[in-house]
Amino acid sequence: MAGDGTKRPRGRPKTFDRDRTLDVAIDSYWRGSADSVSVNEICRRANISKPGLYREFGDEDHLMDAALTRYSETVLGPVLATVTLDRPFGETLDSLIDFVTRVETPEFPSGCLIAKMRSIRWRLGPVTGSHVDELRDNAVAAYTAWLQQCADRGQVELPAPIDVIATYVDSQLTMMLTRISAGEDPRVVRAHARLAFAPLTNPTGKGS
């Protein structure tokens, strides 16, 4: 009531759940494709209004970029952290192959959101596209450091310049993620992974 001394806040109270919206966006882009999931569909699944989403994120490009940031922190980050552990090359490689060939569950889709976005790079907005490029560069840098460390220990052969091998590792893992997302048999993809990485394995077992 006017004159009762109570100061009312201006506008409507903020009820927008940013975390849930990002979770829904990640799941939608990950299970589908970033270029086929509409903002309307994300709003429907998250039970939010379209104006509310735009007030929070600005536009679709920034929503996608925010989802990519959350994904890289919660999913990609821990995976790349495995290459920094003090373990034999074979153990780390097994961990990477296990990740890229895992079977989809209701809680955890198969494949990789970043791999999917890389496959449609030309369709992404400028902010998200630049972020995808940055994450790829970061992954290649992590693989480079890992390979160099393993080579110094005599655990792997380097049949080509290390930057070439690091991008090869990145390309092979990305291709395997894409194949799993397309429904290929994980056992076949794992077998092909072993063949793809066989040239890096030291046949003498030195340093293992």
Tab-separated table of C-alpha atoms in Angstrom:
chain	number	residue	atom	x	y	z
A	1	MET	CA	0.000	0.000	0.000
A	2	ALA	CA	1.183	3.506	-0.758
A	3	GLY	CA	2.298	5.412	2.282
A	4	ASP	CA	2.973	2.312	4.436
A	5	GLY	CA	6.723	3.023	4.472
A	6	THR	CA	7.628	-0.109	2.505
A	7	LYS	CA	10.028	0.470	-0.353
A	8	ARG	CA	9.133	-1.760	-3.293
A	9	PRO	CA	11.827	-2.918	-5.716
A	10	ARG	CA	11.567	-1.620	-9.244
A	11	GLY	CA	10.630	-4.011	-12.021
A	12	ARG	CA	9.946	-7.719	-11.771
A	13	PRO	CA	12.033	-9.874	-9.417
A	14	LYS	CA	14.819	-11.796	-11.130
A	15	THR	CA	13.912	-15.469	-11.414
A	16	PHE	CA	16.126	-16.390	-14.357
A	17	ASP	CA	18.174	-19.511	-13.630
A	18	ARG	CA	21.400	-19.036	-15.597
A	19	ASP	CA	22.965	-22.335	-14.505
A	20	ARG	CA	19.962	-24.414	-15.524
A	21	THR	CA	19.694	-22.584	-18.838
A	22	LEU	CA	23.337	-23.350	-19.604
A	23	ASP	CA	22.853	-26.996	-18.616
A	24	VAL	CA	19.893	-27.249	-20.997
A	25	ALA	CA	21.803	-25.483	-23.783
A	26	ILE	CA	24.825	-27.783	-23.390
A	27	ASP	CA	22.670	-30.901	-23.419
A	28	SER	CA	20.708	-29.670	-26.434
A	29	TYR	CA	23.779	-28.726	-28.479
A	30	TRP	CA	25.646	-31.869	-27.411
A	31	ARG	CA	22.873	-34.347	-28.268
A	32	GLY	CA	21.849	-32.495	-31.414
A	33	SER	CA	23.825	-29.864	-33.256
A	34	ALA	CA	24.533	-26.264	-32.407
A	35	ASP	CA	23.214	-25.129	-35.769
A	36	SER	CA	19.956	-27.088	-35.563
A	37	VAL	CA	18.831	-26.314	-32.001
A	38	SER	CA	16.770	-23.134	-31.866
A	39	VAL	CA	16.646	-20.586	-29.079
A	40	ASN	CA	12.915	-21.303	-28.865
A	41	GLU	CA	13.641	-24.976	-28.140
A	42	ILE	CA	16.121	-24.107	-25.403
A	43	CYS	CA	13.607	-21.689	-23.864
A	44	ARG	CA	10.927	-24.375	-23.933
A	45	ARG	CA	13.170	-27.003	-22.317
A	46	ALA	CA	14.492	-24.579	-19.696
A	47	ASN	CA	11.015	-23.133	-19.082
A	48	ILE	CA	12.182	-19.553	-19.580
A	49	SER	CA	11.087	-16.690	-21.791
A	50	LYS	CA	12.958	-15.689	-24.899
A	51	PRO	CA	13.250	-12.043	-23.764
A	52	GLY	CA	14.650	-13.307	-20.453
A	53	LEU	CA	17.275	-15.363	-22.251
A	54	TYR	CA	18.324	-12.403	-24.383
A	55	ARG	CA	18.486	-10.129	-21.342
A	56	GLU	CA	20.859	-12.603	-19.677
A	57	PHE	CA	23.108	-13.516	-22.619
A	58	GLY	CA	22.613	-10.772	-25.178
A	59	ASP	CA	22.165	-12.965	-28.241
A	60	GLU	CA	22.388	-16.558	-29.459
A	61	ASP	CA	26.114	-16.308	-30.193
A	62	HIS	CA	26.891	-15.340	-26.604
A	63	LEU	CA	24.559	-18.028	-25.230
A	64	MET	CA	26.407	-20.627	-27.286
A	65	ASP	CA	29.747	-19.231	-26.171
A	66	ALA	CA	28.698	-19.358	-22.502
A	67	ALA	CA	27.597	-22.977	-22.950
A	68	LEU	CA	30.945	-23.770	-24.572
A	69	THR	CA	32.789	-22.187	-21.644
A	70	ARG	CA	30.827	-24.266	-19.134
A	71	TYR	CA	31.433	-27.432	-21.165
A	72	SER	CA	35.162	-26.808	-21.525
A	73	GLU	CA	35.489	-26.264	-17.775
A	74	THR	CA	33.448	-29.260	-16.641
A	75	VAL	CA	34.119	-31.851	-19.358
A	76	LEU	CA	37.069	-30.971	-21.576
A	77	GLY	CA	39.249	-29.587	-18.792
A	78	PRO	CA	39.357	-32.824	-16.758
A	79	VAL	CA	40.029	-34.851	-19.925
A	80	LEU	CA	42.971	-32.696	-20.984
A	81	ALA	CA	44.249	-32.770	-17.409
A	82	THR	CA	44.943	-36.488	-17.853
A	83	VAL	CA	47.808	-35.699	-20.249
A	84	THR	CA	49.558	-33.711	-17.521
A	85	LEU	CA	49.683	-36.654	-15.099
A	86	ASP	CA	52.930	-38.469	-14.494
A	87	ARG	CA	51.890	-41.734	-16.145
A	88	PRO	CA	53.246	-43.933	-18.939
A	89	PHE	CA	52.179	-42.968	-22.446
A	90	GLY	CA	50.044	-46.093	-22.883
A	91	GLU	CA	47.969	-45.456	-19.759
A	92	THR	CA	47.185	-41.881	-20.756
A	93	LEU	CA	46.373	-42.927	-24.314
A	94	ASP	CA	43.998	-45.583	-22.958
A	95	SER	CA	42.214	-42.900	-20.908
A	96	LEU	CA	41.788	-40.678	-23.965
A	97	ILE	CA	40.491	-43.541	-26.112
A	98	ASP	CA	38.088	-44.622	-23.361
A	99	PHE	CA	36.695	-41.082	-23.233
A	100	VAL	CA	36.190	-40.659	-26.968
A	101	THR	CA	34.581	-44.095	-27.428
A	102	ARG	CA	32.275	-44.117	-24.414
A	103	VAL	CA	28.647	-45.135	-24.927
A	104	GLU	CA	25.915	-42.529	-24.543
A	105	THR	CA	23.891	-42.530	-21.333
A	106	PRO	CA	20.849	-40.468	-20.283
A	107	GLU	CA	23.172	-38.297	-18.177
A	108	PHE	CA	26.183	-38.120	-20.483
A	109	PRO	CA	25.885	-37.927	-24.283
A	110	SER	CA	28.440	-39.600	-26.509
A	111	GLY	CA	30.824	-37.627	-28.649
A	112	CYS	CA	32.022	-34.142	-27.796
A	113	LEU	CA	30.303	-30.768	-27.979
A	114	ILE	CA	33.492	-29.052	-29.146
A	115	ALA	CA	34.088	-31.649	-31.858
A	116	LYS	CA	30.552	-31.067	-33.103
A	117	MET	CA	31.061	-27.307	-33.133
A	118	ARG	CA	34.345	-27.699	-34.988
A	119	SER	CA	32.540	-29.627	-37.722
A	120	ILE	CA	30.221	-26.643	-38.321
A	121	ARG	CA	32.779	-23.919	-37.590
A	122	TRP	CA	31.712	-21.796	-40.584
A	123	ARG	CA	28.128	-21.642	-39.304
A	124	LEU	CA	28.970	-20.374	-35.838
A	125	GLY	CA	28.817	-16.779	-34.676
A	126	PRO	CA	32.069	-14.812	-34.407
A	127	VAL	CA	32.367	-15.122	-30.622
A	128	THR	CA	31.685	-18.852	-30.484
A	129	GLY	CA	33.792	-19.540	-33.567
A	130	SER	CA	36.828	-17.786	-32.107
A	131	HIS	CA	36.357	-19.697	-28.862
A	132	VAL	CA	36.254	-23.021	-30.720
A	133	ASP	CA	39.534	-22.129	-32.451
A	134	GLU	CA	41.105	-21.204	-29.123
A	135	LEU	CA	40.048	-24.488	-27.502
A	136	ARG	CA	41.501	-26.443	-30.411
A	137	ASP	CA	44.803	-24.594	-30.055
A	138	ASN	CA	44.809	-25.294	-26.317
A	139	ALA	CA	44.213	-29.000	-26.915
A	140	VAL	CA	47.027	-29.208	-29.462
A	141	ALA	CA	49.361	-27.412	-27.045
A	142	ALA	CA	48.464	-29.917	-24.312
A	143	TYR	CA	49.132	-32.850	-26.640
A	144	THR	CA	52.446	-31.295	-27.695
A	145	ALA	CA	53.655	-30.992	-24.105
A	146	TRP	CA	52.505	-34.539	-23.332
A	147	LEU	CA	54.211	-36.050	-26.376
A	148	GLN	CA	57.443	-34.203	-25.685
A	149	GLN	CA	57.486	-35.423	-22.093
A	150	CYS	CA	56.863	-39.019	-23.190
A	151	ALA	CA	59.502	-38.756	-25.913
A	152	ASP	CA	62.041	-37.460	-23.395
A	153	ARG	CA	61.341	-40.572	-21.317
A	154	GLY	CA	61.714	-42.869	-24.296
A	155	GLN	CA	58.085	-43.981	-24.169
A	156	VAL	CA	57.129	-42.958	-27.716
A	157	GLU	CA	58.636	-42.625	-31.155
A	158	LEU	CA	58.348	-39.281	-32.940
A	159	PRO	CA	58.329	-40.172	-36.664
A	160	ALA	CA	57.564	-36.563	-37.632
A	161	PRO	CA	57.930	-33.043	-36.159
A	162	ILE	CA	56.154	-32.875	-32.834
A	163	ASP	CA	53.724	-30.162	-33.952
A	164	VAL	CA	52.621	-32.405	-36.818
A	165	ILE	CA	52.137	-35.347	-34.449
A	166	ALA	CA	50.188	-33.243	-31.942
A	167	THR	CA	47.738	-32.099	-34.618
A	168	TYR	CA	47.529	-35.705	-35.817
A	169	VAL	CA	46.550	-36.849	-32.314
A	170	ASP	CA	43.952	-34.080	-32.122
A	171	SER	CA	42.521	-34.947	-35.542
A	172	GLN	CA	42.328	-38.671	-34.789
A	173	LEU	CA	40.558	-38.150	-31.458
A	174	THR	CA	38.137	-35.678	-33.039
A	175	MET	CA	37.352	-38.118	-35.859
A	176	MET	CA	36.706	-40.918	-33.350
A	177	LEU	CA	34.328	-38.697	-31.379
A	178	THR	CA	32.447	-37.912	-34.584
A	179	ARG	CA	32.189	-41.596	-35.495
A	180	ILE	CA	30.849	-42.513	-32.059
A	181	SER	CA	28.279	-39.704	-32.275
A	182	ALA	CA	27.190	-41.149	-35.622
A	183	GLY	CA	26.443	-44.478	-33.924
A	184	GLU	CA	29.432	-46.582	-34.974
A	185	ASP	CA	30.375	-49.605	-32.885
A	186	PRO	CA	32.743	-48.418	-30.118
A	187	ARG	CA	34.696	-51.671	-30.342
A	188	VAL	CA	35.514	-51.028	-33.994
A	189	VAL	CA	36.447	-47.397	-33.326
A	190	ARG	CA	38.718	-48.469	-30.450
A	191	ALA	CA	40.424	-51.031	-32.673
A	192	HIS	CA	41.019	-48.371	-35.313
A	193	ALA	CA	42.371	-46.058	-32.621
A	194	ARG	CA	45.001	-48.621	-31.715
A	195	LEU	CA	46.088	-48.791	-35.349
A	196	ALA	CA	46.105	-45.002	-35.685
A	197	PHE	CA	48.410	-44.535	-32.709
A	198	ALA	CA	50.599	-47.612	-33.243
A	199	PRO	CA	53.361	-45.597	-35.012
A	200	LEU	CA	53.921	-43.630	-31.820
A	201	THR	CA	54.539	-46.657	-29.636
A	202	ASN	CA	58.128	-47.556	-28.947
A	203	PRO	CA	58.484	-51.209	-30.045
A	204	THR	CA	61.377	-51.784	-27.624
A	205	GLY	CA	59.271	-50.777	-24.641
A	206	LYS	CA	62.071	-48.533	-23.429
A	207	GLY	CA	60.988	-46.255	-20.607
A	208	SER	CA	57.608	-47.973	-20.091
